[in-house]
Amino acid sequence: MATYLEFIQQNEDRDGVRFSWNVWPSSRLEATRMVVPLACLLTPLKERPDLPPVQYEPVLCSRPTCKAVLNPLCQVDYRAKLWACNFCFQRNQFPPAYGGISEVNQPAELMPQFSTIEYMIQRGAQSPLIFLYVVDTCLEEDDLQALKESLQMSLSLLPPDALVGLITFGRMVQVHELSCEGISKSYVFRGTKDLTAKQIQDMLGLTKPAVPMQQARPAQPQEHPFVSSRFLQPLHKIDMNLTDLLGELQRDPWPVTQGKRPLRSTGVALSIAVGLLEGTFPNTGARIMLFTGGPPTQGPGMVVGDELKIPIRSWHDIEKDNARFMKKATKHYEMLANRTAANGHCIDIYACALDQTGLLEMKCCANLTGGYMVMGDSFNTSLFKQTFQRIFTKDFNGDFRMAFGATLDVKTSRELKIAGAIGPCVSLNVKGPCVSENELGVGGTSQWKICGLDPTSTLGIYFEVVNQHNAPIPQGGRGAIQFVTHYQHSSTQRRIRVTTIARNWADAQTQLRHIEAAFDQEAAAVLMARLGVFRAESEEGPDVLRWLDRQLIRLCQKFGQYNKEDPASFRLSDSFSLYPQFMFHLRRSPFLQVFNNSPDESSYYRHHFARQDLTQSLIMIQPILYSYSFHGPPEPVLLDSSSILADRILLMDTFFQIVIYLGETIAQWRKAGYQDMPEYENFRHLLQAPLDDAQEILQARFPMPRYINTEHGGSQARFLLSKVNPSQTHNNLYAWGQETGAPILTDDVSLQVFMDHLKKLAVSSAC
Amino acid sequence: MSQQGYVATPPYSQPQPGIGLSPPHYGHYGDPSHTASPTGMTKPAGPLGATATGAILPPGPPPPGPHQFGQNGAHAAGHPPQRFSGPPPVNNVASSYAPYQSSAQSSYPNSMSTSSVTQLGSQLSAMQINSYGNSSGMAPPSQGPPGPLSATSFQTPPRPPQPSILQPGSQVLPPPPTTLNGPGASPLPPSMYRPDGPARPPPPNAQYQPPPLPGQTLGAGYPPQQANSGPQMAGAQLSYPGGFPGGPAQMAGPPQPQKKLDPDSIPSPIQVIENDRASRGGQVYATNTRGQIPPLVTTDCIIQDQGICFQLSNTLTPFNNTPLYLVNHGESGPVRCNRCKAYMCPFMQFTEGGRRYQCGFCNCVNDVPPFYFQHLDHIGRRLDHYEKPELSLGSYEYVATLDYCRKNKPPNPPAFIFMIDVSYSNIKNGLVKLICEELKTVLEKLPKEEQEETSAIRVGFITYNKVLHFFNVKSNLAQPQMMVVTDVGEVFVPLLDGFLVNYQESQSVIHNLLDQIPDIFADSNENETVFAPVIQAGMEALKAADCPGKLFIFHSSLPTAEAPGKLKNRDDKKLVNTDKEKILFQPQTNVYDSLAKDCVAHGCSVTLFLFPSQYVDVASLGLVPQLTGGTLYKYSNFQMHLDSQQFLNDLRNDIEKKIGFDAIMRVRTSTGFRATDFFGGIWMNTSTDVEMAAIDSDKAVTVEFKHDDRLSEDTGALIQCAVLYTTISGQRRLRIHNLGLNCSSQLADLYKSCETDALINFFAKSAFKAILHQPLKVIREILVNQTAHMLACYRKNCASPSAASQLILPDSMKVLPVYMNCLLKNCVLLSRPEISTDERAFQRQLVMTMGVADSQLFFYPQLLPIHTLDVKSTTLPAAVRCSESRLSEGGIFLLANGLHMFLWLGVSSPPELIQGIFNVPSFAHINTDMTLLPEVGNPYSQQLRMIMGIIQQKRPYSMKLTIVKQREQPEMVFRQFLVEDKGLYGGSSYVDFLCCVHKEICQLLN
């Protein structure tokens, strides 16, 4: 299997693609019996330092319904200067520029190592990046101060030609004009009144009357976009102004009486931000960055009233259909999100408050547009400050690690159809011959729009094998999929990245072993998890769990080796062995369990789960646990209560949290101050080691995880205890009181129990 | 005179056959409540119908004629005896009848039949003319004045043989008789009056003497009253100093046939003004039962008492500049009558040793609150009578308690918000810059309480074109912040903190802002403006700040931008002189009406400075300023070098003016009559509470009173006007004015005490109000008819017999015709397409809030011969009549009407004067393109400028000076103000009008 693991890794490194199955069942019927769908995780902009973009445009198949890009899988007739499309078999003439090609003089896109290639498009006006800050002023003084500083800092990170804008909101919404000398000018809107895009543009004076435009200055069309957008100005022009303006931002001055929440017009503020960009810079890369410190309390999109005595909705309220504003607010934000997506802009939400801020309602703004969602307790925390700063990190070329307005076009060979995608995207509703009628995730299209993406943004894309059983594919036949991603690079160029992959077909009846061996259980677990989470957004939690369980049982039935009705005989091959464990942890994860999570937290977790790449997603499903001890170098250990030992230090990474846990003995030693004694320097090193490792993770991770440093008996130890497999609980007495491990006070079933049940059900002929 | 007939009856509104008008809105003339009133104004089919048919038909039920006849007959027969006979109900009516008797028998007898008071109550309405008869019937014999000679009959009637006891201090002046025809014109020696008025101290001729102090405001007649009492009413009249030389000449005029009237023989306003000024001091109405009751200082009143029908219109200027005594009862608040809620005043009669008091208004007996108890002296007066302003003074103030405040919270100090139109034209012509520059200095002079160091008034700034810009000028800002509100459909206040600031604290930020405003919009080419949202914004800002205040709006164009209150140009000259003409005076949309209502409800007064270059629909734009007690200023075709001085003066005056906010006025009366209608910058939600967003020292409210029962001569008629308002420092105060009036059953007394200036003020206001609902033609007719009726009634009831062709005017009303003619010639009432619609709407609005003094000057301008100036004296030259015939080629005349000032230069003006005034060698060198006279160090120049200063002083509007050379084009404009002449756009000359009125009178009498 090592070969397959290598193959998978190699493919991921080169193409940013992980398939659930790397050998494909050749018939529809067989494919459905595989339980886990044929699907892949695609990281469209996976960082490829070794892949410089080519400076020309791709050659497209001339068939209007195909338009696939010339790729290494195409058959080329060098003499006739013809190439055959490997998707539609159309024969195409090479363009004149390719006149000189031959077997020895191939363009890059024909070379096998360029299965992924990036084209740079020179055509078209380049428009600068746009950053529109939407800032809540209903904050505590120190919070606002911290936020102002972060925003001022961010100005220094932006490219000087970027256009920036500022909208602040509280009870009113203010759109600041940034180019004013001597007086700061802003347009003010009522926070309670929903406005159409047209109204907003009229009120901001963005719609110039036609007459003066015609006669006034026909000579300067170039100036037009800048004239019409006083609110978005090149940073280098207004750097000082904006810094001062941010510095002078005051808390919302309207009085808030005792027992009331401040009136916060988030809904209108976002609406204006969206309308502003819509009117001035449609279809160019733009980020709306919403910074909010509490729930919207008035106007369209309000999530909770201003009476403090009425708490913001909980899962309990939602289940009881008791969340008054939720549906209406969600509708408002969905409308905004869809408009934003249609314009190719993205919305980030930075919500920092101790209570909920309405992420549940607003989540679609980030989810549908590829924006970020960051949740913290306060803007005055390193969690927010560093996370925010990290948005502006640059890659090895000195470019921002963000791209805008991407369109992902998927083409398949005729044995396959596209069932859907799950990720930070919206459908472009492009029907075509390769679009399946069965939808998984966002389906019914072969193209999606991803308004904001970064090198880790990952989509799950689901396929359907449509080849009929009675039409076998010739031996050695390969299925092909091409991913074409048009996007605006952060350097403002338009680029196209094309990834073309092919996999072997195999007859599941005769070559099941091949298929089984080519199973990528990690990818499969994440892809299934995405399906589960996607369902959980619209279905009841228990239904989703039941569906997941059934899929797992069916998979075990299909690929396990067992004797009927004999659980003890049940075995899974190596390529499947970890899969049930992933499912076990997935069932307990906050993505599917809402217990103990607020609706906002659930939305937050799900948001990140739907966009991170495979490695990060796996960490989210099954956190990683490292153990540090005097017995040897740090080692990964089972995420199990048995790993919690007195003389160990544990480092757990759940993606959202980094927990360092000192075992009982270690904690006592530290308390006794051994680490300060020169003769116990090794203890000091031991204590330091996990801190260093944690720091490393913290530095790299986006968003920055919550960092928890605790010890045996500490209250924060709950973060660890809630994640480990409760193999020892107060219920299973056989482990109680044993030396090793720590019992967990829980009624949750342990992995062992789970597996026992799974085996029993898998071997049962009943289902 | 009978108010009922002329003033109160509903000629404009009643469904009379002759006129056929219905609109009920013309309140004074007949709002529904009046029509229902039992005093019988309701079915007046009689009087007007009668006039219309030219008839003297007996409308009413003719009760016993014979008896009547008897009376009349008696009169006719024995005039002399009557004179001495005591009580009989005979009077001069008879005398006037006598000549007509034969022809008029059938009608007049009827009228006499109703002479019994009791009957009359119900029938009054039917017989307006008759009512005069009735009242006269009641009149004591004194009425039939000795009629010394038939020749002098006209002049004598007004004089009662003996001064009424009721008016110890008041004198009816013994003016020269005014007659038109015949023997009456023969000069009467003043001494003639002496026997008649033995009690009167000043010999009549004394009154012809030049007054001691020109321009002095305080009438000498007020000695008993506190200093605070007088200035207001004295203002207008006293500004005409100097004896009038023409007076005697007038009397001397020989009898002339009616057709060839000598202008000098007809009553001269100038003359009357002189007399009036002199008599003013005596016009104290007091009821002797209450001893010394101060007259209401600011009130000019007319009381007409017929024993049954009493009517009075009363012009109040509750806010003159005089500081009043302040009464503070602390927590317990003012002492008020339990029943009618009248405030403690000199009319309260203390009884039972001071433990109780009887309310003078409703007669309710109240307990004196313990804290207020005081023993009485031997004449039943409290021992502290002279220590308490509310017991001894006519006007005083109370500190109001929390009960008198909105939401029971003490009010916040008011705020001024300056709202500047920064559309293209205003930027272009430099107006915005001018305003901003001026604000920097004028804000230093915000009104403040005398004891305060700085003003408590906060200021805010808004600029606008088709969107609104609010400014944050908080003191801690390095630079102002501008907040644009574009949602003009639903305007709101974008900021709270920092919008309204203390000027002193935020001075540097404000100056920074004012410096920048012209630059910020320098490149704007926005032409469209909004208007209603601007007011709305200001009002919302005041509402949000929870304080009353005043908006200063500087606006220049028709608000055509898409927003509430958007207006279109509807200046349709074709409507002029049609029944639809009234539309031009109505606001285009009802947005402004409801906006005004909101403004009043939140104590937001709007003052509007208009700079129109074309039609801006003043009728619509001016509505809110009018209804909120603000002022409307209009500078048509504003030109920086010509008009800025006038505008800046107006702005300064308006800002510094004494003002009270968020006022509610209540007028309480003693039983027998009540206030029925109010005119002015007011809003009425109920029929009794007069709400005013603000009231300043130049605003007057005219109140109309009507009888609803019989008044007693013993108790008189008492009026208490209470204004609850917020001071400029945010104190809640009650200003109380008390007025006691005599009641008389004698018509002649009535005519005697009538004040024509106030009457014209009232007529003008009621007619201008009626314009909104009536064709102008009808209104003009009614005014003429009313004039004729009043005079005819006098003639019939008060004057001694004379030839039918004689025009006899009551002494107190002898200028009524000329003033009435001026009113009729005012451009508001002149339906001529040549006159700008906006100008008419503007003048209409001005008059609606004018005080008596202002309206007098407005309708009859002051014309001073400057060439007669005596540089050694400080007195003003004697005014001359407003007629071209008074001008002379060798003269220089100064004309002022309160809005405009002209310096007219005859072609052969004395060169030394020209040199002195203009510092140029000759007439030809004078540049007429100036609005200020050069400051020449020459006595002529100094004197003239001082005179202009005096004239300007106290006028609410700054008058723009125009230099007019004789026989040059601009003279046409000047001529319009020579109101005794035939008008440029129509309007009869004084003489013609007099003839016309005379004819009407004759017709009535026949």
Short mmCIF file of N, CA and C in Angstrom, two decimals, chain A residues 176-183 185 226 229-234 237-238 241 245:
data_model
loop_
_atom_site.label_atom_id
_atom_site.label_comp_id
_atom_site.label_asym_id
_atom_site.label_seq_id
_atom_site.Cartn_x
_atom_site.Cartn_y
_atom_site.Cartn_z
N HIS A 176 -17.75 56.71 5.08
CA HIS A 176 -16.81 57.81 5.17
C HIS A 176 -16.21 58.12 3.81
N GLU A 177 -16.18 59.39 3.53
CA GLU A 177 -15.50 59.83 2.33
C GLU A 177 -14.06 60.08 2.75
N LEU A 178 -13.14 59.54 2.01
CA LEU A 178 -11.78 59.50 2.56
C LEU A 178 -10.87 60.57 2.01
N SER A 179 -11.31 61.24 0.97
CA SER A 179 -10.37 62.15 0.32
C SER A 179 -10.57 63.59 0.74
N CYS A 180 -11.23 63.79 1.86
CA CYS A 180 -11.54 65.16 2.23
C CYS A 180 -10.40 65.79 2.99
N GLU A 181 -10.11 66.98 2.61
CA GLU A 181 -9.08 67.73 3.32
C GLU A 181 -9.77 68.64 4.33
N GLY A 182 -9.22 68.71 5.49
CA GLY A 182 -9.68 69.73 6.42
C GLY A 182 -10.95 69.39 7.18
N ILE A 183 -11.72 68.51 6.63
CA ILE A 183 -12.98 68.19 7.30
C ILE A 183 -13.25 66.74 6.96
N LYS A 185 -15.69 63.81 6.21
CA LYS A 185 -17.05 63.81 5.68
C LYS A 185 -17.56 62.39 5.63
N PHE A 226 -12.73 56.23 -10.56
CA PHE A 226 -12.29 56.91 -9.35
C PHE A 226 -13.21 58.06 -8.99
N SER A 229 -16.29 56.89 -7.13
CA SER A 229 -16.13 56.15 -5.88
C SER A 229 -15.30 56.94 -4.90
N ARG A 230 -15.86 58.03 -4.46
CA ARG A 230 -15.17 58.83 -3.46
C ARG A 230 -14.91 58.02 -2.21
N PHE A 231 -15.65 56.95 -2.08
CA PHE A 231 -15.58 56.19 -0.83
C PHE A 231 -14.51 55.12 -0.86
N LEU A 232 -13.96 54.88 -2.03
CA LEU A 232 -12.92 53.89 -2.14
C LEU A 232 -11.73 54.58 -2.81
N GLN A 233 -10.70 54.78 -2.05
CA GLN A 233 -9.59 55.57 -2.54
C GLN A 233 -8.30 54.78 -2.46
N PRO A 234 -7.40 55.06 -3.38
CA PRO A 234 -6.10 54.37 -3.31
C PRO A 234 -5.42 54.67 -1.99
N LYS A 237 -2.94 57.47 -1.40
CA LYS A 237 -3.42 58.86 -1.38
C LYS A 237 -3.97 59.26 -0.02
N ILE A 238 -4.59 58.32 0.64
CA ILE A 238 -5.35 58.72 1.83
C ILE A 238 -4.85 58.03 3.08
N ASN A 241 -4.86 60.33 6.07
CA ASN A 241 -6.24 60.67 6.39
C ASN A 241 -6.95 59.54 7.10
N LEU A 245 -8.44 59.23 10.71
CA LEU A 245 -9.88 58.99 10.82
C LEU A 245 -10.13 57.81 11.75
#
